[in-house]
Short mmCIF file of C-alpha atoms in Angstrom, two decimals:
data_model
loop_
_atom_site.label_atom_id
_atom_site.label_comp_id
_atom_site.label_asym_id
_atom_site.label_seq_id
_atom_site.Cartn_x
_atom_site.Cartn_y
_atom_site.Cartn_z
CA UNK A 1 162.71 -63.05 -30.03
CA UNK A 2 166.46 -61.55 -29.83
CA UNK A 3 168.42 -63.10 -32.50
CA UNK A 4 171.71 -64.50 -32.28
CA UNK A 5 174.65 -62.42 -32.45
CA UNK A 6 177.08 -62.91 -35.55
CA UNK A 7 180.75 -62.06 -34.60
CA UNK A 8 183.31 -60.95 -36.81
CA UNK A 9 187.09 -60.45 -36.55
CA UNK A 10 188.04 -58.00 -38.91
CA UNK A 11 191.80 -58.15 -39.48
CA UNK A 12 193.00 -54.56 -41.11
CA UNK A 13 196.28 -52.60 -42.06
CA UNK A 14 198.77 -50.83 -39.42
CA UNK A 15 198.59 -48.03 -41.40
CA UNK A 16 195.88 -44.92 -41.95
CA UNK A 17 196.01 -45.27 -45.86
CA UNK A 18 195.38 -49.07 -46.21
CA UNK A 19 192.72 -48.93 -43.28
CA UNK A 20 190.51 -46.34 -44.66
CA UNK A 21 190.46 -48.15 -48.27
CA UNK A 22 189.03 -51.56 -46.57
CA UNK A 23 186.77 -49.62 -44.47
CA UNK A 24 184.00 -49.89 -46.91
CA UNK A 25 184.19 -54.01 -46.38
CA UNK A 26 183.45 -53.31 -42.71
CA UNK A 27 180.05 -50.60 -44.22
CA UNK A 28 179.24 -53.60 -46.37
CA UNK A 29 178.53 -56.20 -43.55
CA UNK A 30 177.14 -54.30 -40.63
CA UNK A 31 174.90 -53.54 -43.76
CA UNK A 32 173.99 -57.02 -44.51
CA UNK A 33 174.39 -58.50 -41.08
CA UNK A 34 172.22 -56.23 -38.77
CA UNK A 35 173.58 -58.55 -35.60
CA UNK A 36 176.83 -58.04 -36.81
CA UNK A 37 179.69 -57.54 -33.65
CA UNK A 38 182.83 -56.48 -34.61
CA UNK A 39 186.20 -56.83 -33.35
CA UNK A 40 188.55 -54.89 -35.16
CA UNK A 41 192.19 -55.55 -35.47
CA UNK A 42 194.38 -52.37 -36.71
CA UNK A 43 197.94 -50.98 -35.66
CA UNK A 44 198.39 -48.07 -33.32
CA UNK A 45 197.85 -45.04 -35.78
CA UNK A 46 194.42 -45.88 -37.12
CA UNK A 47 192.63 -47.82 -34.70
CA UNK A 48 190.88 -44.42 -33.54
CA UNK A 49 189.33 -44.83 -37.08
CA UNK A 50 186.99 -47.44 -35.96
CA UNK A 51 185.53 -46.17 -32.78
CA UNK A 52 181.95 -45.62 -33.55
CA UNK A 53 181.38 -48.55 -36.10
CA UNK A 54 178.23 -50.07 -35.01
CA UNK A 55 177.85 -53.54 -33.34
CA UNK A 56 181.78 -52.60 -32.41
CA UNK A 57 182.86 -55.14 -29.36
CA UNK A 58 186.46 -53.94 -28.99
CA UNK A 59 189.38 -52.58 -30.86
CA UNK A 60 192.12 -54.44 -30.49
CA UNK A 61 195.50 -51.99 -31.22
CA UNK A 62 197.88 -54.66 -32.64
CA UNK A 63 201.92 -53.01 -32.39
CA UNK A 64 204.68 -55.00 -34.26
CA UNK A 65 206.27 -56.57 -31.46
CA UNK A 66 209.89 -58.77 -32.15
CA UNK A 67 210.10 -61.61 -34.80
CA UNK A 68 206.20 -62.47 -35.54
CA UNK A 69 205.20 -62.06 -31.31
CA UNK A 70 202.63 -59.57 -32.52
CA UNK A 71 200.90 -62.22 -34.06
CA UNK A 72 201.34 -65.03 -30.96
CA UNK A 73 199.55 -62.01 -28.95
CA UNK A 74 196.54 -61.53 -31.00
CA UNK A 75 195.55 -65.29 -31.32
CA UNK A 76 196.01 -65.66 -27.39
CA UNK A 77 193.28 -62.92 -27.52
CA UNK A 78 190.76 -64.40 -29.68
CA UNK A 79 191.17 -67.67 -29.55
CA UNK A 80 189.30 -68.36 -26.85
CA UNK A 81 185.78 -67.03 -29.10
CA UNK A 82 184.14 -69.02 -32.11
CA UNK A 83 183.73 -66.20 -35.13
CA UNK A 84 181.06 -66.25 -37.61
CA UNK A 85 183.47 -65.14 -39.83
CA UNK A 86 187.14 -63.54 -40.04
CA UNK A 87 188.22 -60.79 -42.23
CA UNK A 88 192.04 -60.97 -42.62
CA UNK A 89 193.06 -58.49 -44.48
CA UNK A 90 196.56 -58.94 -43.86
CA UNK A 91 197.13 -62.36 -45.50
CA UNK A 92 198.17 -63.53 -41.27
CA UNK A 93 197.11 -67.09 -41.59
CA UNK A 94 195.61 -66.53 -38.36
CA UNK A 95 191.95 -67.33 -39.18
CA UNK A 96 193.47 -70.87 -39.96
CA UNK A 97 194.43 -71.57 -36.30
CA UNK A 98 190.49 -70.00 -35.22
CA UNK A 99 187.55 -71.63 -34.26
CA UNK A 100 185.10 -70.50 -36.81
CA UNK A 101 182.08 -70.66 -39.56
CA UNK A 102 183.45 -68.79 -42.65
CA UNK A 103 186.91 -66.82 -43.11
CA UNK A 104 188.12 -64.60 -46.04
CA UNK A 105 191.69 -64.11 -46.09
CA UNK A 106 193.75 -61.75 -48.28
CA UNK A 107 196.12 -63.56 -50.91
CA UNK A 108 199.08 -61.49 -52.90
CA UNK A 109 198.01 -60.20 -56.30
CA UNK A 110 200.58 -61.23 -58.99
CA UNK A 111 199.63 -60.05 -61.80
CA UNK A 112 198.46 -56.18 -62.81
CA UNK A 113 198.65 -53.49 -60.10
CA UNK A 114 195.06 -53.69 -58.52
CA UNK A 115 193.76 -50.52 -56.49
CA UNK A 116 193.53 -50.94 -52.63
CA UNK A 117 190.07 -50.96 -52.91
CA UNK A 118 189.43 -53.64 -55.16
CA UNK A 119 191.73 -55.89 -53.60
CA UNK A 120 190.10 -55.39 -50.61
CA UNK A 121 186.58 -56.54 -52.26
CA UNK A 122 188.21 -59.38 -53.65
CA UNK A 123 188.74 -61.03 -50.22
CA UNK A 124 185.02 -61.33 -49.91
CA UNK A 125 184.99 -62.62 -53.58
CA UNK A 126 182.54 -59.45 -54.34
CA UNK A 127 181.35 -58.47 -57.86
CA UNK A 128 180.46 -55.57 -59.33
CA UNK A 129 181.27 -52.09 -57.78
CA UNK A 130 183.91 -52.27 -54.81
CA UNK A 131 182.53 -51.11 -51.01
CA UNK A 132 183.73 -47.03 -51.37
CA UNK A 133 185.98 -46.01 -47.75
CA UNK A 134 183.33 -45.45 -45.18
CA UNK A 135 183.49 -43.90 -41.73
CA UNK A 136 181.54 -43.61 -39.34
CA UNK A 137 181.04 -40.70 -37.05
CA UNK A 138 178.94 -39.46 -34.28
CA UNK A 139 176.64 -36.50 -34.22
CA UNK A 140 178.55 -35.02 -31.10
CA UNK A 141 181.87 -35.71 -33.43
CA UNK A 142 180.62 -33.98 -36.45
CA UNK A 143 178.76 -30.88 -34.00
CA UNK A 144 182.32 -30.59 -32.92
CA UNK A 145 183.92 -30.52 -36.55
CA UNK A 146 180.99 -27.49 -37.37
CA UNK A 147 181.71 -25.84 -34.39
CA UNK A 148 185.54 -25.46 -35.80
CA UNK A 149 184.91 -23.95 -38.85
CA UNK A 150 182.77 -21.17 -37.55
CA UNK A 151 183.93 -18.08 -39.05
CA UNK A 152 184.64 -14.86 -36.11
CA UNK A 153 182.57 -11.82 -36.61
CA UNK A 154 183.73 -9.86 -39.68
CA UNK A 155 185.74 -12.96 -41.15
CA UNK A 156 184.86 -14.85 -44.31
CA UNK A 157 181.94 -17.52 -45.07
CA UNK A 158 182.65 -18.69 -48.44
CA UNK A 159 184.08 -22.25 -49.46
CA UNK A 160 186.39 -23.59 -48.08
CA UNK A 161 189.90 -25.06 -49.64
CA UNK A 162 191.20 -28.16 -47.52
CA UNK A 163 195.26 -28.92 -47.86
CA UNK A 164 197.11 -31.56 -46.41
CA UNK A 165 200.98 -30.78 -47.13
CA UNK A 166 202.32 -33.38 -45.35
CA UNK A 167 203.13 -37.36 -45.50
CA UNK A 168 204.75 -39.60 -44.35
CA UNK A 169 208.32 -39.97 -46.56
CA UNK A 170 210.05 -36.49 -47.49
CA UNK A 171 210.10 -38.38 -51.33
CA UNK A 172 206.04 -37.48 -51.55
CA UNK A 173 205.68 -34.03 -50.12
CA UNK A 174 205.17 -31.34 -52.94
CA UNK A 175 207.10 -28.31 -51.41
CA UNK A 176 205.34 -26.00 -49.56
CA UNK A 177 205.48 -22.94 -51.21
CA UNK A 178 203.63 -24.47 -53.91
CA UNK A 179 200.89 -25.15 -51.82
CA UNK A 180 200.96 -21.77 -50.70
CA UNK A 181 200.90 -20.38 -54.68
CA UNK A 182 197.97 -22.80 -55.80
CA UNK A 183 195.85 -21.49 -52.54
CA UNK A 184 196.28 -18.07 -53.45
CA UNK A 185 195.06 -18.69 -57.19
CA UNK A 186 192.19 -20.80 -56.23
CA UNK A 187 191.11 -18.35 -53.01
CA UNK A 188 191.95 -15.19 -54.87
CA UNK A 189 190.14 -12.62 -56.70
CA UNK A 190 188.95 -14.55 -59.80
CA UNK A 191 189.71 -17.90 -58.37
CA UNK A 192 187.44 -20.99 -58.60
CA UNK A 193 186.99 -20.71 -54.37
CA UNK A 194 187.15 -17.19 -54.84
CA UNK A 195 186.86 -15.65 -51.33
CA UNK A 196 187.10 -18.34 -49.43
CA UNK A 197 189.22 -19.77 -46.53
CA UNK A 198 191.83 -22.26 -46.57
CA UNK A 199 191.69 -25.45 -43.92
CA UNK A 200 194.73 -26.52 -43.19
CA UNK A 201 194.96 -30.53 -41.74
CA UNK A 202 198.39 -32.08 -40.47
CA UNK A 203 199.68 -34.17 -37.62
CA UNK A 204 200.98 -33.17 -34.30
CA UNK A 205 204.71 -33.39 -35.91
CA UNK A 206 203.85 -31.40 -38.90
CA UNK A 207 202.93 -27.51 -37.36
CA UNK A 208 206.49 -25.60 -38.36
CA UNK A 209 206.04 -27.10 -41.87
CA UNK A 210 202.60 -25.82 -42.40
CA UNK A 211 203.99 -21.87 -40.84
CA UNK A 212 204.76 -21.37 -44.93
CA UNK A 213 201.04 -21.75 -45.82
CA UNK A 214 199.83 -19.36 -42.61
CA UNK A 215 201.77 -16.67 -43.08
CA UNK A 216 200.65 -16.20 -46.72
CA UNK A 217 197.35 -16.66 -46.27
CA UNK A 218 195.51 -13.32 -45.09
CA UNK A 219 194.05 -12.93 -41.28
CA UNK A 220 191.00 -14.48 -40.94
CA UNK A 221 191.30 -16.49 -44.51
CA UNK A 222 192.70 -19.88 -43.00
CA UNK A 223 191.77 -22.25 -40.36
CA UNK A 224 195.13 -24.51 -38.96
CA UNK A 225 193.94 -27.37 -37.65
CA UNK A 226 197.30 -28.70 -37.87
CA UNK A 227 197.87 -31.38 -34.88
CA UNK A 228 194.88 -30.13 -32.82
CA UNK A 229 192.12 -33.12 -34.22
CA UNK A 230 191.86 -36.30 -34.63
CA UNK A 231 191.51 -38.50 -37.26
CA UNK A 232 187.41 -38.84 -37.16
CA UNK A 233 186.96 -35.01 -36.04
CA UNK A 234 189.32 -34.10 -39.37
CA UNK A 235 187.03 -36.78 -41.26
CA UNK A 236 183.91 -34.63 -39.92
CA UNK A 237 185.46 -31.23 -40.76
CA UNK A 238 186.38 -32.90 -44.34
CA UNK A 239 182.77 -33.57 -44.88
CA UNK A 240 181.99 -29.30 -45.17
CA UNK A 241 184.69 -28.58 -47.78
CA UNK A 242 184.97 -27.77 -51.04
CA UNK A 243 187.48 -29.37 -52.50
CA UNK A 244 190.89 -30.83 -51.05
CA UNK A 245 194.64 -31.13 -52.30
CA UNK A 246 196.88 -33.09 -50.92
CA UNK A 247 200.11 -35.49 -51.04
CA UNK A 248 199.26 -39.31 -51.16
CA UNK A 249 198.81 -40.19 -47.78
CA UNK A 250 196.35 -41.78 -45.52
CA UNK A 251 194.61 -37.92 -44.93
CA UNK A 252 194.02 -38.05 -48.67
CA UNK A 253 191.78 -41.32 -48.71
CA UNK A 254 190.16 -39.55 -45.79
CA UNK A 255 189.23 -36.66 -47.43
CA UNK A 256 187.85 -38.95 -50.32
CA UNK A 257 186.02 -41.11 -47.92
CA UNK A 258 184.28 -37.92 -46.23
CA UNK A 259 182.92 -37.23 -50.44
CA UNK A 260 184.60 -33.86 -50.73
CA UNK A 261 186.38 -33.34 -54.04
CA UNK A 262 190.07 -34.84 -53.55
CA UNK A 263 193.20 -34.36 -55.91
CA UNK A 264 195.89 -36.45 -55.07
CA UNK A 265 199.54 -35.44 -55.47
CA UNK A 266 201.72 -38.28 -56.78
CA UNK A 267 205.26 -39.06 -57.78
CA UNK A 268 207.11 -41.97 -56.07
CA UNK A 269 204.05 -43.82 -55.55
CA UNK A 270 201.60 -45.69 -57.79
CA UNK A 271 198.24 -44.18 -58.64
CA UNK A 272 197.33 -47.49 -60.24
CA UNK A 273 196.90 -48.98 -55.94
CA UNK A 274 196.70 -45.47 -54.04
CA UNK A 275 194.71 -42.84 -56.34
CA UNK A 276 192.11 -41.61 -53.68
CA UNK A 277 188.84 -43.57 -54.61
CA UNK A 278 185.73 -41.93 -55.65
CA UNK A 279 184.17 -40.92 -58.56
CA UNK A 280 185.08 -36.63 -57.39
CA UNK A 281 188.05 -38.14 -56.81
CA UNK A 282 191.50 -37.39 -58.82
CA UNK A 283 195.25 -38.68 -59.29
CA UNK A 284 197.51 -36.12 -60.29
CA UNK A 285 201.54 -36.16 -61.24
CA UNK A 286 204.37 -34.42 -63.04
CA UNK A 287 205.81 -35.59 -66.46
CA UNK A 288 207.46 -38.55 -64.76
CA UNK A 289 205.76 -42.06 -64.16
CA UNK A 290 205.76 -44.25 -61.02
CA UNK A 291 208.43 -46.39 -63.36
CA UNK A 292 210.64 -43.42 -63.29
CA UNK A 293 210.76 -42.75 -59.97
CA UNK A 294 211.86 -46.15 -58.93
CA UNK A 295 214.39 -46.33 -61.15
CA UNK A 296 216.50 -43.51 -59.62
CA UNK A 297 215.08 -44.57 -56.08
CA UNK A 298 214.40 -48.46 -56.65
CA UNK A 299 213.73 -48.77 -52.66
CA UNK A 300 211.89 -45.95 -52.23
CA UNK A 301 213.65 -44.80 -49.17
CA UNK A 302 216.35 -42.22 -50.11
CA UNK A 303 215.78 -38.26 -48.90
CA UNK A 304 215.28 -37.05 -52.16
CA UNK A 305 212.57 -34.63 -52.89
CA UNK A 306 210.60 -36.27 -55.97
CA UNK A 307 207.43 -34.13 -56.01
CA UNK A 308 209.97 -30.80 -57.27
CA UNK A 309 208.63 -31.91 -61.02
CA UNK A 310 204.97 -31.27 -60.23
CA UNK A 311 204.10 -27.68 -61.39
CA UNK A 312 201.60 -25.30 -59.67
CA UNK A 313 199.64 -24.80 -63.06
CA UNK A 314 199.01 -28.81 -63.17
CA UNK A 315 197.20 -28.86 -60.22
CA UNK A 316 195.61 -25.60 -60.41
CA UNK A 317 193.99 -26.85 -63.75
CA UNK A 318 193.21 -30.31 -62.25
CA UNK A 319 191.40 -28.46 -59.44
CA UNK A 320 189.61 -25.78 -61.58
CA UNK A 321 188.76 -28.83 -63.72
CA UNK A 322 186.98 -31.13 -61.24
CA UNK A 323 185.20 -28.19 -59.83
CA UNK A 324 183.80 -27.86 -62.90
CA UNK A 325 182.92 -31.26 -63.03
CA UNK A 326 181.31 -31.31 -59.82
CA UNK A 327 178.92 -28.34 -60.80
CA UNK A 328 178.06 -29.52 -63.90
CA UNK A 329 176.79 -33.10 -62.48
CA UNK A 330 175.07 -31.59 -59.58
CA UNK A 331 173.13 -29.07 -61.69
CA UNK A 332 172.34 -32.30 -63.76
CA UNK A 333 171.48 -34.26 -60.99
CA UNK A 334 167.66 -35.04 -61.08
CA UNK A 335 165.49 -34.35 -57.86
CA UNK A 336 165.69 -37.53 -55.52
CA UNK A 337 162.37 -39.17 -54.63
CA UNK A 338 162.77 -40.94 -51.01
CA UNK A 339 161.42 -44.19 -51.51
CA UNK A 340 160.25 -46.60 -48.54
CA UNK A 341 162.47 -48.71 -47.39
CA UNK A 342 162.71 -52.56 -47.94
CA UNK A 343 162.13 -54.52 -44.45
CA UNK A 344 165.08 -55.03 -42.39
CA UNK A 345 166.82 -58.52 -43.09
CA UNK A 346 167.63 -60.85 -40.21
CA UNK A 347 170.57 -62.62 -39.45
CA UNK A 348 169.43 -65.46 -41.02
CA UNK A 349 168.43 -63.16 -44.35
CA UNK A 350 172.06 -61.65 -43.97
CA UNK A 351 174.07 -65.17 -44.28
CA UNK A 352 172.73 -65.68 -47.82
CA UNK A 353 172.59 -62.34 -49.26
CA UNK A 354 173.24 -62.55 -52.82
CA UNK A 355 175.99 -60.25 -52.44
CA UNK A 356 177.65 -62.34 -49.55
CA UNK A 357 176.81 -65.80 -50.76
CA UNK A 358 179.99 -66.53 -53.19
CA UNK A 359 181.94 -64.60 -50.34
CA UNK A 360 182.76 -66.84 -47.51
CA UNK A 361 185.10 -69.92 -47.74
CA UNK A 362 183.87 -72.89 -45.60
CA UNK A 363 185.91 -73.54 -42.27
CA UNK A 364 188.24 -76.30 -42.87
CA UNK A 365 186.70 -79.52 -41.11
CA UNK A 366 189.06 -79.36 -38.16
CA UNK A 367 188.38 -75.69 -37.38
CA UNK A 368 187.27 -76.03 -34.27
CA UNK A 369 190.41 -77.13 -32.39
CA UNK A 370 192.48 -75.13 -31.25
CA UNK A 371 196.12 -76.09 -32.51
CA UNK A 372 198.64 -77.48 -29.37
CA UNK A 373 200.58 -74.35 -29.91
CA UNK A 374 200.49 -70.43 -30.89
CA UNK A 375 200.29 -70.28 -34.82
CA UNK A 376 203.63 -68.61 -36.22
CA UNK A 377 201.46 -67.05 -39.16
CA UNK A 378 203.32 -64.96 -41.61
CA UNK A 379 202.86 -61.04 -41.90
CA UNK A 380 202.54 -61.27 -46.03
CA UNK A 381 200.88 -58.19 -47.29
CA UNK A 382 202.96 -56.03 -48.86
CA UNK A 383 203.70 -52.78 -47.35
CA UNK A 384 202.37 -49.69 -48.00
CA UNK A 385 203.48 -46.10 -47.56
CA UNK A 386 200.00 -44.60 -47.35
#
């Protein structure tokens, strides 16, 4: 007997940063819900993010259009559907003005900073450990990412060393020259990668900046992937390195979603909400606080290179450090024994998992009519500059 389908609209950031620490919610219930469909709400820059989630209907790419329009668009396209449940990670209001059986919808934190990723989990009013970033990929997509980083006849095979030495505000970006210095201690002779090649991971904008980090890096030692992927193949090719550096930005979270070891370059933005999440995962800044920084730039929006404090020894220990830490729990680890798997739960298993049960506020009693007009919801969540 096929069972009903359960469909979700999932509501997520505009930008790359935000959208790959929520991803995990999305992991989370296609795990729970096996006839989960998804629509997926996201802005231009990282819908591609969600292309091969499974049970995905459509991705709807949501631009910022004048006064709240943007929002008057997206009901008029999904208003028309009754939703098992809505995700609104953007605090809309929309899933107010929806026909539909449950809704979770994000409400400002005011008190202590809260990381992305548990703020995320507290829309579906989870306990315990948050949902870690999740993507998902294809085979063909991560085939492609292998086929990348094969070495040319006579060139190196040792580990590699991922960088990402751009972002998205000139404030974040640690100059590039130091990147340059700390590749050539860790890929040098007596270096932690010792031998190794450096990946190097941009946008389409950001090629001239990265020239710097090619031209002292020796023939054969680098691979510049530098506006030539997108964001799911450089997700893939994350997924075979060693270890990654990088300025806060959404490729950061990326490289911590894919599990390879990630330290995160910070000045004039708060480690406390954007440290890349995972446990091989590590914040790292010069002497001065987030604090600091805002009180000589309190909007965060003048051209003022912060990152200039951050030395190359900081990071280089911070890298050689978690390296460390990564060897020592793996040789630690004890052998895994496969065990069989629990049955598969159904739909109706799925809409009182323990773990989703406290989750999912009732529909008001008039949720299934439509209002007389468009909702004007308000755009509330605060922005972010990952």
């Amino acid at each position: 007997m096929t069972q009903r389908a359960f469909p979700i609209l999932f509501i997520t950031a505009t930008r790359i940063g935000d959208a790959v620490l929520s991803s995990g919610l999305i992991r989370l219930l296609a795990d729970q819900i096996p006839n989960a469909r998804f629509t997926i709400v996201s802005g231009p820059l990282a819908a591609p993010l969600f292309a091969h989630v499974p049970g995905l209907d459509r991705v709807i790419v949501m631009e910022k259009g004048k006064g709240k329009g943007h929002w008057f668009k997206l009901w008029n396209q999904v208003r028309h559907k009754k939703w098992g449940l809505v995700v609104d990670l953007r605090g809309s209001g929309t899933a107010y003005f929806l026909r539909r059986e449950k809704r979770a919808v994000w409400k400002r934190n005011t008190g202590e900073p809260m990381h992305k990723v548990v703020e995320a989990a507290k829309v579906l009013k989870l306990e315990g450990d948050p949902p870690s970033p999740h993507l998902y990929i294809t085979p063909e997509v991560q085939a492609l990412a292998d086929q990348l980083l094969v070495p040319r006849l006579g060139e190196p095979t040792g580990p590699i060393l991922a960088v990402g030495p751009a972002s998205n505000w000139v404030g974040k970006i640690w100059p590039i020259e130091r990147f340059a210095q700390t590749a050539q201690q860790l890929l040098g002779p007596g270096g932690a990668l010792a031998g190794g090649r450096l990946l190097i991971l941009g946008g389409p904008g950001d090629g001239r900046m990265v020239e710097e980090l090619r031209m002292a890096s020796a023939r054969g030692r680098y691979v510049d992937l530098t506006g030539k992927v997108d964001l799911l193949t450089a997700y893939a090719v994350l997924k075979r390195a060693d270890l990654f550096i990088g300025n806060d930005s959404g490729l950061m979270h990326i490289a911590a979603a894919a599990g390879v070891p990630t330290i995160g370059l910070f000045g004039p933005s708060d480690e406390r909400r954007y440290a890349p999440w995972g446990p091989n995962a590590r914040a790292v800044r010069g002497p001065r606080t987030f604090e600091q920084f805002l009180a000589v730039d309190p909007d965060l929006s003048q051209a003022i290179r912060h990152m200039s404090d951050l030395p190359v020894a900081t990071v280089v220990r911070a890298a050689k450090a978690l390296l460390a830490e990564v060897k020592a729990a793996k040789d630690a680890a004890p052998e895994v024994v496969v065990e069989e798997s629990a049955p598969e739960a159904t739909v109706e298993d799925a809409a009182v998992t323990p773990e989703l049960q406290p989750v999912l506020e009732d529909a008001a009693p008039d949720a299934d009519h439509e209002p007389a007009e468009a909702p004007a919801p308000e755009d509330t969540i605060e922005a972010d500059r990952t």
